Coordinates of N, CA and C in Angstrom, one line a residue:
X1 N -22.8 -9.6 -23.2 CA -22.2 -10.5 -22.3 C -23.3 -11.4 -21.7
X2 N -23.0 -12.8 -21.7 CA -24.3 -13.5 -21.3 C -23.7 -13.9 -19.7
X3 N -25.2 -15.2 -19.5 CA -24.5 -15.0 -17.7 C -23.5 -15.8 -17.7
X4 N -23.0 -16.7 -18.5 CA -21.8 -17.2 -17.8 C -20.6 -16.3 -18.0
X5 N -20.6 -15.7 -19.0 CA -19.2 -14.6 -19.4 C -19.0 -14.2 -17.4
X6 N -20.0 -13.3 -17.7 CA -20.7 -12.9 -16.2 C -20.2 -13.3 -14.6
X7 N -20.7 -14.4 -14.9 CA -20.4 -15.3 -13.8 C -18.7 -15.6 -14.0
X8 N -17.8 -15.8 -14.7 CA -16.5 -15.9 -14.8 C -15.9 -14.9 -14.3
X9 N -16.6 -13.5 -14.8 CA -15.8 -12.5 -14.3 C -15.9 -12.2 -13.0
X10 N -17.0 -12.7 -12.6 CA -17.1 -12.4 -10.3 C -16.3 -13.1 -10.0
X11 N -16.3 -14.4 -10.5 CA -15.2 -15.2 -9.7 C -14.1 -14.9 -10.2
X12 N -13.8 -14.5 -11.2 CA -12.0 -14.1 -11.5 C -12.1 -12.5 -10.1
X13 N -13.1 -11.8 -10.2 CA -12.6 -10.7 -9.5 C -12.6 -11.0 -7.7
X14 N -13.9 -11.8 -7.6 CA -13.7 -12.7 -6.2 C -12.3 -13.3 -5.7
X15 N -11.8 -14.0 -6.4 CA -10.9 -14.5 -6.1 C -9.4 -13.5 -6.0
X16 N -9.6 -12.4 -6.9 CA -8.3 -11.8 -6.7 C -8.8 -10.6 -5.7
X17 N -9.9 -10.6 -4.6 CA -10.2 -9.4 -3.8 C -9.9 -10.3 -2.6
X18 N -10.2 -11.5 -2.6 CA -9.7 -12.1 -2.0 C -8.2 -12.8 -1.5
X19 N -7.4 -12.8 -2.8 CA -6.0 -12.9 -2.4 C -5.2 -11.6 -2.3
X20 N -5.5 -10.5 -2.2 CA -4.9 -9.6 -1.9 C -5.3 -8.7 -1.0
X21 N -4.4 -8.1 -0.5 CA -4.3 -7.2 0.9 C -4.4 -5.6 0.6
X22 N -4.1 -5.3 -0.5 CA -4.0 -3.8 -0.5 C -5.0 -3.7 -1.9
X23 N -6.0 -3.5 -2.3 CA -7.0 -3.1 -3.1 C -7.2 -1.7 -3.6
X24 N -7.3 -0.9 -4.4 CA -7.9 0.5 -4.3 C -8.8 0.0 -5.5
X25 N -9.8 1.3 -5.8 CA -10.8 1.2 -6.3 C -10.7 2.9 -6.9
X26 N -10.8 2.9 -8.1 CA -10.1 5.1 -8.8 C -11.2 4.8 -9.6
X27 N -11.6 5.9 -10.2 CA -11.8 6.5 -11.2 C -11.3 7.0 -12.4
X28 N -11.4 6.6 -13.8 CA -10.7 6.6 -14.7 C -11.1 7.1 -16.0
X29 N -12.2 7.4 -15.6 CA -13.2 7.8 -16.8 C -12.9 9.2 -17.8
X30 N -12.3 9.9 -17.4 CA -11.8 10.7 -18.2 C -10.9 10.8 -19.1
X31 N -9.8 9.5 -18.9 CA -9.1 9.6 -19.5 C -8.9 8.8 -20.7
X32 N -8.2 9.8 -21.9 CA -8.5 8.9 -22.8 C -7.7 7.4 -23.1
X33 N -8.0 7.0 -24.3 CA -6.8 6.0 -24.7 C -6.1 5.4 -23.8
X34 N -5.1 6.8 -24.6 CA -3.6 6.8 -24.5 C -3.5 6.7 -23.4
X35 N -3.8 8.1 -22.6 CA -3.6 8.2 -20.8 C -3.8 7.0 -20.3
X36 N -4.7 6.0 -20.3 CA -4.9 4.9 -19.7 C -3.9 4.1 -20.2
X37 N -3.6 3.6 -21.3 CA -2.1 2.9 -21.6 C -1.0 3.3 -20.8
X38 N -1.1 4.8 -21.0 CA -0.2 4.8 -20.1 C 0.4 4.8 -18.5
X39 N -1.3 4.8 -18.3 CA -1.4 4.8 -16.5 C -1.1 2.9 -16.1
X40 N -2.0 2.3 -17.5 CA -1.8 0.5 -17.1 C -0.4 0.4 -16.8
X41 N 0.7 0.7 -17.7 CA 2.3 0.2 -18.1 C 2.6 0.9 -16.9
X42 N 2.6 2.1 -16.1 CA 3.1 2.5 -14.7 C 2.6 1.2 -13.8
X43 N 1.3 1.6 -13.7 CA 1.2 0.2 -12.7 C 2.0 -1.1 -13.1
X44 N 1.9 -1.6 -14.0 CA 2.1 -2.9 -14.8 C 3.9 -3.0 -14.3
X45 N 4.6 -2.2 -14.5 CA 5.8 -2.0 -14.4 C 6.2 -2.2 -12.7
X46 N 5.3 -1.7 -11.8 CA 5.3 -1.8 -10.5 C 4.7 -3.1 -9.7
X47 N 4.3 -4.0 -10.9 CA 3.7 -5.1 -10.1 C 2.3 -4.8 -10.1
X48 N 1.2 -3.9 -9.6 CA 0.0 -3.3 -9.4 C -0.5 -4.0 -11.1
X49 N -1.8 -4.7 -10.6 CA -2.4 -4.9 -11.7 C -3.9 -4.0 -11.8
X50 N -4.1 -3.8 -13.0 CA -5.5 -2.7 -13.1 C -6.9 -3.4 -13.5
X51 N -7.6 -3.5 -13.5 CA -8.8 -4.0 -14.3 C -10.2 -3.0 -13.5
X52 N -10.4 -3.1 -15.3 CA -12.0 -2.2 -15.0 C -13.3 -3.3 -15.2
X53 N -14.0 -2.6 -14.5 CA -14.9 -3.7 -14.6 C -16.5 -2.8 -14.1
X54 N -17.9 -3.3 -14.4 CA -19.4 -2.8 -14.4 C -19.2 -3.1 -12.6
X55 N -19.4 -2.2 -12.2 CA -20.1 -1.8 -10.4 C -21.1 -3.0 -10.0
X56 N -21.6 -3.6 -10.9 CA -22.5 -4.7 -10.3 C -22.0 -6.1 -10.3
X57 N -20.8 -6.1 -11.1 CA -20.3 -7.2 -11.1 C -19.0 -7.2 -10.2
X58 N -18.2 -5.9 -9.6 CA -18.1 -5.9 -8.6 C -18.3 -5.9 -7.4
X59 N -19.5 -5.5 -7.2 CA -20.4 -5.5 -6.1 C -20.9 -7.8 -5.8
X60 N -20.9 -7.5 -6.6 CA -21.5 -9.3 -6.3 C -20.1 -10.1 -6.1
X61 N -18.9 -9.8 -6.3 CA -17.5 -10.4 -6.2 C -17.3 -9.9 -4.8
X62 N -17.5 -9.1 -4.4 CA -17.3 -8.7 -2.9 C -18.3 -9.7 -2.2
X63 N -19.8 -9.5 -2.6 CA -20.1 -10.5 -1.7 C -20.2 -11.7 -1.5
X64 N -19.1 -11.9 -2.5 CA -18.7 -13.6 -2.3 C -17.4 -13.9 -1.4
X65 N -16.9 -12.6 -1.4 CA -15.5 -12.5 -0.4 C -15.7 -13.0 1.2
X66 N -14.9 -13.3 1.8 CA -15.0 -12.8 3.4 C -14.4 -11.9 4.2
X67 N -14.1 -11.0 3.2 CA -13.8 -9.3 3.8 C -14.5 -8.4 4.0
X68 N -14.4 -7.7 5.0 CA -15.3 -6.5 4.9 C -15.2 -5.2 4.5
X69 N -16.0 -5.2 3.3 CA -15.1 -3.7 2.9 C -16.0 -2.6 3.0
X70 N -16.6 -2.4 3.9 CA -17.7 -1.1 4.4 C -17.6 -0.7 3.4
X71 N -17.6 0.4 3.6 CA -18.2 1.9 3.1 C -17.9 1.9 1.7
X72 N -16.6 1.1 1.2 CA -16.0 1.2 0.0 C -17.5 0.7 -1.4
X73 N -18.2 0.1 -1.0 CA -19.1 -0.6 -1.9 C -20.2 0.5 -1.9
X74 N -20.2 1.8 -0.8 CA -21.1 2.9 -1.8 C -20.1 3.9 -2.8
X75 N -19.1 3.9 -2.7 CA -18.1 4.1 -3.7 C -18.0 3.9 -5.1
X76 N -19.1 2.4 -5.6 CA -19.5 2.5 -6.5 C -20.3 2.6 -7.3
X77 N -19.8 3.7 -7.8 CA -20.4 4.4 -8.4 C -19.8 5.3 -10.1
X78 N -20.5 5.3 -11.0 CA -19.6 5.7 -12.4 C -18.7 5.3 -12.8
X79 N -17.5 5.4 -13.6 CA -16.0 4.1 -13.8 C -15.8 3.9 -13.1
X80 N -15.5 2.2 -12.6 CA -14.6 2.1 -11.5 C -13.4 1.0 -12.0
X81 N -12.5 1.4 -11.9 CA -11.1 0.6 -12.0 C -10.5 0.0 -10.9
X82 N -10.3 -1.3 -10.7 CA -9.7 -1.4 -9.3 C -8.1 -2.1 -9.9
X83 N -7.5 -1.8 -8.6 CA -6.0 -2.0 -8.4 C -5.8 -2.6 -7.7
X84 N -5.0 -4.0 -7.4 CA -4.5 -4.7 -6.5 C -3.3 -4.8 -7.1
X85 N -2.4 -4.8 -5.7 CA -1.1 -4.9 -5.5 C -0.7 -5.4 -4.4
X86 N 0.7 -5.6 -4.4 CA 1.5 -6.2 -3.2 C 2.5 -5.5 -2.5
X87 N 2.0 -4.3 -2.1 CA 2.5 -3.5 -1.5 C 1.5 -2.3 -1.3
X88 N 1.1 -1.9 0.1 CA 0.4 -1.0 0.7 C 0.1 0.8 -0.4
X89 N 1.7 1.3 -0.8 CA 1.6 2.5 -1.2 C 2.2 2.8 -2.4
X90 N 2.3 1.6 -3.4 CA 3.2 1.8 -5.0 C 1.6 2.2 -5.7
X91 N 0.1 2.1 -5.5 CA -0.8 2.3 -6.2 C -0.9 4.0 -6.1
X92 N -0.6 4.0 -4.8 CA -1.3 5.5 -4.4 C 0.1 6.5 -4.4
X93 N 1.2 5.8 -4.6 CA 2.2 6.2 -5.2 C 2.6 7.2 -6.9
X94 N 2.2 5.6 -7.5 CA 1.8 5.9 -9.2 C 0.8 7.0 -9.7
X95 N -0.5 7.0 -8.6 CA -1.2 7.9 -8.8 C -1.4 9.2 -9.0
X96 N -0.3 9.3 -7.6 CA 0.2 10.9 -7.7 C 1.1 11.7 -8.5
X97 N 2.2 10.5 -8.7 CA 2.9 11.1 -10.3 C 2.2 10.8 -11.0
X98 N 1.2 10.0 -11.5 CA 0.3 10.5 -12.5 C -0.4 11.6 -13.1
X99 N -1.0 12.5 -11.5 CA -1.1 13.6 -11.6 C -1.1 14.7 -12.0
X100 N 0.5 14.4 -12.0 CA 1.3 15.3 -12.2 C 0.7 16.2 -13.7
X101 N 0.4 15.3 -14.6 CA 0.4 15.5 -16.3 C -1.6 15.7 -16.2
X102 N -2.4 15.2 -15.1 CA -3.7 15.4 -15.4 C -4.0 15.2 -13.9
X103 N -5.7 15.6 -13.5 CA -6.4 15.6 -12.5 C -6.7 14.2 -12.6
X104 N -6.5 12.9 -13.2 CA -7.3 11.5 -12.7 C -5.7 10.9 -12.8
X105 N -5.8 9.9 -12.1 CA -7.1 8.8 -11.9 C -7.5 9.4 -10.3
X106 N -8.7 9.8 -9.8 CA -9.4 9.9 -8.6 C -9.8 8.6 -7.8
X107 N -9.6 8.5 -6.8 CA -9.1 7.7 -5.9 C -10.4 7.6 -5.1
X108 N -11.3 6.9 -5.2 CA -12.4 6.7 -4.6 C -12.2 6.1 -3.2
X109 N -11.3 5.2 -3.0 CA -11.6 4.2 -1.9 C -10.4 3.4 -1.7
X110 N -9.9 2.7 -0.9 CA -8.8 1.6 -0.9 C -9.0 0.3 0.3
X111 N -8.8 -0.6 0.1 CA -9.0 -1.3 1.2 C -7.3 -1.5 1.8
X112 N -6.6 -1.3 2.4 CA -5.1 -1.8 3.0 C -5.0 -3.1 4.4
X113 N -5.5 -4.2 4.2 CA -5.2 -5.0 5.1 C -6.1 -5.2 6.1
X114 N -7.4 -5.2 5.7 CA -9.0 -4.7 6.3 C -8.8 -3.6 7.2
X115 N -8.1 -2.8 6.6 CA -8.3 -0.9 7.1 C -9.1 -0.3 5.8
X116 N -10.1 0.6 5.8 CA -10.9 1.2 5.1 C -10.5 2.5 4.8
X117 N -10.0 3.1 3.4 CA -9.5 4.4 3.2 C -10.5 4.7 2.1
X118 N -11.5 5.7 2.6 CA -12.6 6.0 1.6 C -12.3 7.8 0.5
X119 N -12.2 8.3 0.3 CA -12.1 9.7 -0.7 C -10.8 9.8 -1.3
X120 N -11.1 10.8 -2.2 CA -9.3 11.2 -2.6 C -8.7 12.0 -2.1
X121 N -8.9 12.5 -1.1 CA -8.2 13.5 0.1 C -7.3 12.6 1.0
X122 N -8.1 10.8 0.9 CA -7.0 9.7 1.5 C -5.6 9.4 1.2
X123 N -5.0 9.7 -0.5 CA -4.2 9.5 -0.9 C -3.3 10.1 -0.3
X124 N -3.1 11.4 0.2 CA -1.6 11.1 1.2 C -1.3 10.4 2.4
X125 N -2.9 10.2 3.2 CA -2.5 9.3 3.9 C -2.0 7.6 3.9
X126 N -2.6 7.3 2.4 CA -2.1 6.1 1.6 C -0.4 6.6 1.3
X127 N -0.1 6.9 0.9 CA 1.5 7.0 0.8 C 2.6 7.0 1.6
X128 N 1.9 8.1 2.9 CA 2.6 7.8 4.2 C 2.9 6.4 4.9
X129 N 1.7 5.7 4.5 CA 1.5 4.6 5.4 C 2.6 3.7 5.3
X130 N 3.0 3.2 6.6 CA 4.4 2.4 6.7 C 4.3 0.7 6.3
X131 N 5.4 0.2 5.7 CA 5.0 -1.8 5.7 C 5.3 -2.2 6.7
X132 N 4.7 -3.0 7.1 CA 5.0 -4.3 8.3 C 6.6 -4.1 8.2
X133 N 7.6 -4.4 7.4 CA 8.5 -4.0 7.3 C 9.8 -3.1 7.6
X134 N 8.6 -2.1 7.3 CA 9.3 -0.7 7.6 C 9.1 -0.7 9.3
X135 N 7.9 -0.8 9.7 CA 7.5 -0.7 11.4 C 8.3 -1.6 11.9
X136 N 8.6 -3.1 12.0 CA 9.5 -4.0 12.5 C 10.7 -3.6 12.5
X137 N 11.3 -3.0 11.3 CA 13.1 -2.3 11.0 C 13.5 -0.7 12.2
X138 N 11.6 -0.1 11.9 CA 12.1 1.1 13.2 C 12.1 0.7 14.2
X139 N 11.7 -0.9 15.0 CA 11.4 -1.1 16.1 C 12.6 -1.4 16.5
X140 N 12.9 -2.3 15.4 CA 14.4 -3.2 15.8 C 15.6 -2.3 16.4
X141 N 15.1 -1.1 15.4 CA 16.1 0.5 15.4 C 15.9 0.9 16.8
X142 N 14.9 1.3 17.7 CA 15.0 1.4 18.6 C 15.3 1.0 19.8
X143 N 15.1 -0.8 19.9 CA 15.7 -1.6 20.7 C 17.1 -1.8 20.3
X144 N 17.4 -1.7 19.5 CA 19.1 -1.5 19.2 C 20.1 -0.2 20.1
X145 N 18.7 0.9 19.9 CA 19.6 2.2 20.2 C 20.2 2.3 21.8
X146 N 19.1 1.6 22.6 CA 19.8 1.7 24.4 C 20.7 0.8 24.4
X147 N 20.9 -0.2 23.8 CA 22.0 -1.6 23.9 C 23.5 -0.7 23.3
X148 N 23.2 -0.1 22.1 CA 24.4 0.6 21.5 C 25.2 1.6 22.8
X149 N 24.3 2.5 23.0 CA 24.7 3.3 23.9 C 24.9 2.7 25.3
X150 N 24.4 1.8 26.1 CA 25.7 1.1 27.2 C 26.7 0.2 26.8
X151 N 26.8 0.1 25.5 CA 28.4 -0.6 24.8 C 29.1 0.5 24.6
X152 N 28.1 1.2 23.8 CA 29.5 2.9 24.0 C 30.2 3.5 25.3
X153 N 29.2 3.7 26.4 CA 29.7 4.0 27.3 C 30.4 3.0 28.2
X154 N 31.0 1.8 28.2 CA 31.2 1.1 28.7 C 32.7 0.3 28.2
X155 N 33.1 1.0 26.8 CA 33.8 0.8 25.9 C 34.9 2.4 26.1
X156 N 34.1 3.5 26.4 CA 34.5 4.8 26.6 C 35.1 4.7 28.1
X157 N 34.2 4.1 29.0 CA 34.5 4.4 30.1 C 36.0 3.6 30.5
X158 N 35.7 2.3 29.8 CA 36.9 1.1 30.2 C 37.9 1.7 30.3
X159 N 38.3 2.4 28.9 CA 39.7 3.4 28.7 C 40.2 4.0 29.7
X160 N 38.7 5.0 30.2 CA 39.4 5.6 31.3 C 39.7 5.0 32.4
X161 N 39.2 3.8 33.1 CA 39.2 3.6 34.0 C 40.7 2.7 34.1
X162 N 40.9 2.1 32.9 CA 41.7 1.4 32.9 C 43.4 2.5 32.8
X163 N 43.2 3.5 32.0 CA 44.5 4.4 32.6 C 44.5 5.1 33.8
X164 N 43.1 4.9 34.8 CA 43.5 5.5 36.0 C 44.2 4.3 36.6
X165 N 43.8 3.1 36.4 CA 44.3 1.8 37.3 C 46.2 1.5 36.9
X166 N 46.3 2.4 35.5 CA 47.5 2.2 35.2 C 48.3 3.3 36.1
X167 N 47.6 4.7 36.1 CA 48.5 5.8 36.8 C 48.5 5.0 38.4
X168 N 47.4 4.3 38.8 CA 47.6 4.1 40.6 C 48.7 3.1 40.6
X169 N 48.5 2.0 39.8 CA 49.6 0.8 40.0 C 51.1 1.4 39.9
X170 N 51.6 2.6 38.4 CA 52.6 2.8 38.5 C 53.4 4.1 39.7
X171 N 52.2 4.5 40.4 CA 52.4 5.1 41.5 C 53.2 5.0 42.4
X172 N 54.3 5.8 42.9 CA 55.2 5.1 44.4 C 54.2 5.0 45.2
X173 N 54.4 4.3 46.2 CA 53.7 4.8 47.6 C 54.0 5.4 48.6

């Protein structure tokens, strides 16, 4: 590979470390072929795109970025495959049922929205993690729940009050 090959590929990886928000960075090296065809088509299928690429030529695409990705850049180290997607936890999702059938892909690092998730002991806390989405829908959920409950009781109460007003009016005196 000469230097412009080189130089294309920082800036193709520059640029897509830069347009996206959820990054991880696995280990892939054990697997063969196949397993990796078939780990690309899971991602591929979920939107998550994979590309492997030499630690130095990642390392120089970062520092063309304006993110900070601490700690993630001693991370490389031996294969590294990175993953960007548009969605926080479909990477670290795929991973796990991947699993399932073998011990990789190992999960070195992730960046989620300049939050730093460094080991593979992270991946549950990557899956947990909620979307902007999800957090705004529980909020909404809870400012909904006190408003519901003084329409219930107020809708409950009417009834009653309004058949006591009916027993006092039809009341002799």
């Amino acid at each position: 590979m000469n230097r412009d090959e080189k130089g294309a590929i920082i800036e193709q990886l520059a640029h897509q470390l830069s347009e996206h928000k959820f990054i991880y960075i696995t280990d892939v090296s054990s697997l063969d072929a196949k397993k990796t065809s078939e780990l690309r088509r899971a991602f591929f299928k979920d939107g998550v795109v994979m590309q492997v690429a030499k630690n130095t030529l990642i390392e120089k695409a970062i520092e063309r970025t304006d993110k900070n990705f601490g700690a993630l850049v001693d991370t490389l180290k031996g294969n590294t495959a990175l993953l960007f997607s548009q969605d926080s936890k479909i990477p670290a999702k795929i991973i796990k049922e991947f699993r399932k059938a073998t011990d990789k892909p190992y999960l070195k690092g992730a960046y989620i929205d300049s939050d730093i998730f460094v080991g593979d002991d992270q991946l549950e806390a990557l899956i947990k993690l909620k979307s902007k989405n999800e957090l705004i829908g529980e909020i909404i959920g809870l400012l909904q729940s006190p408003a519901q409950n003084v329409i219930s009781a107020l809708q409950s109460s009417g009834g009653k009050l309004a058949g006591i007003v009916k027993t006092l009016s039809e009341k002799p005196e």
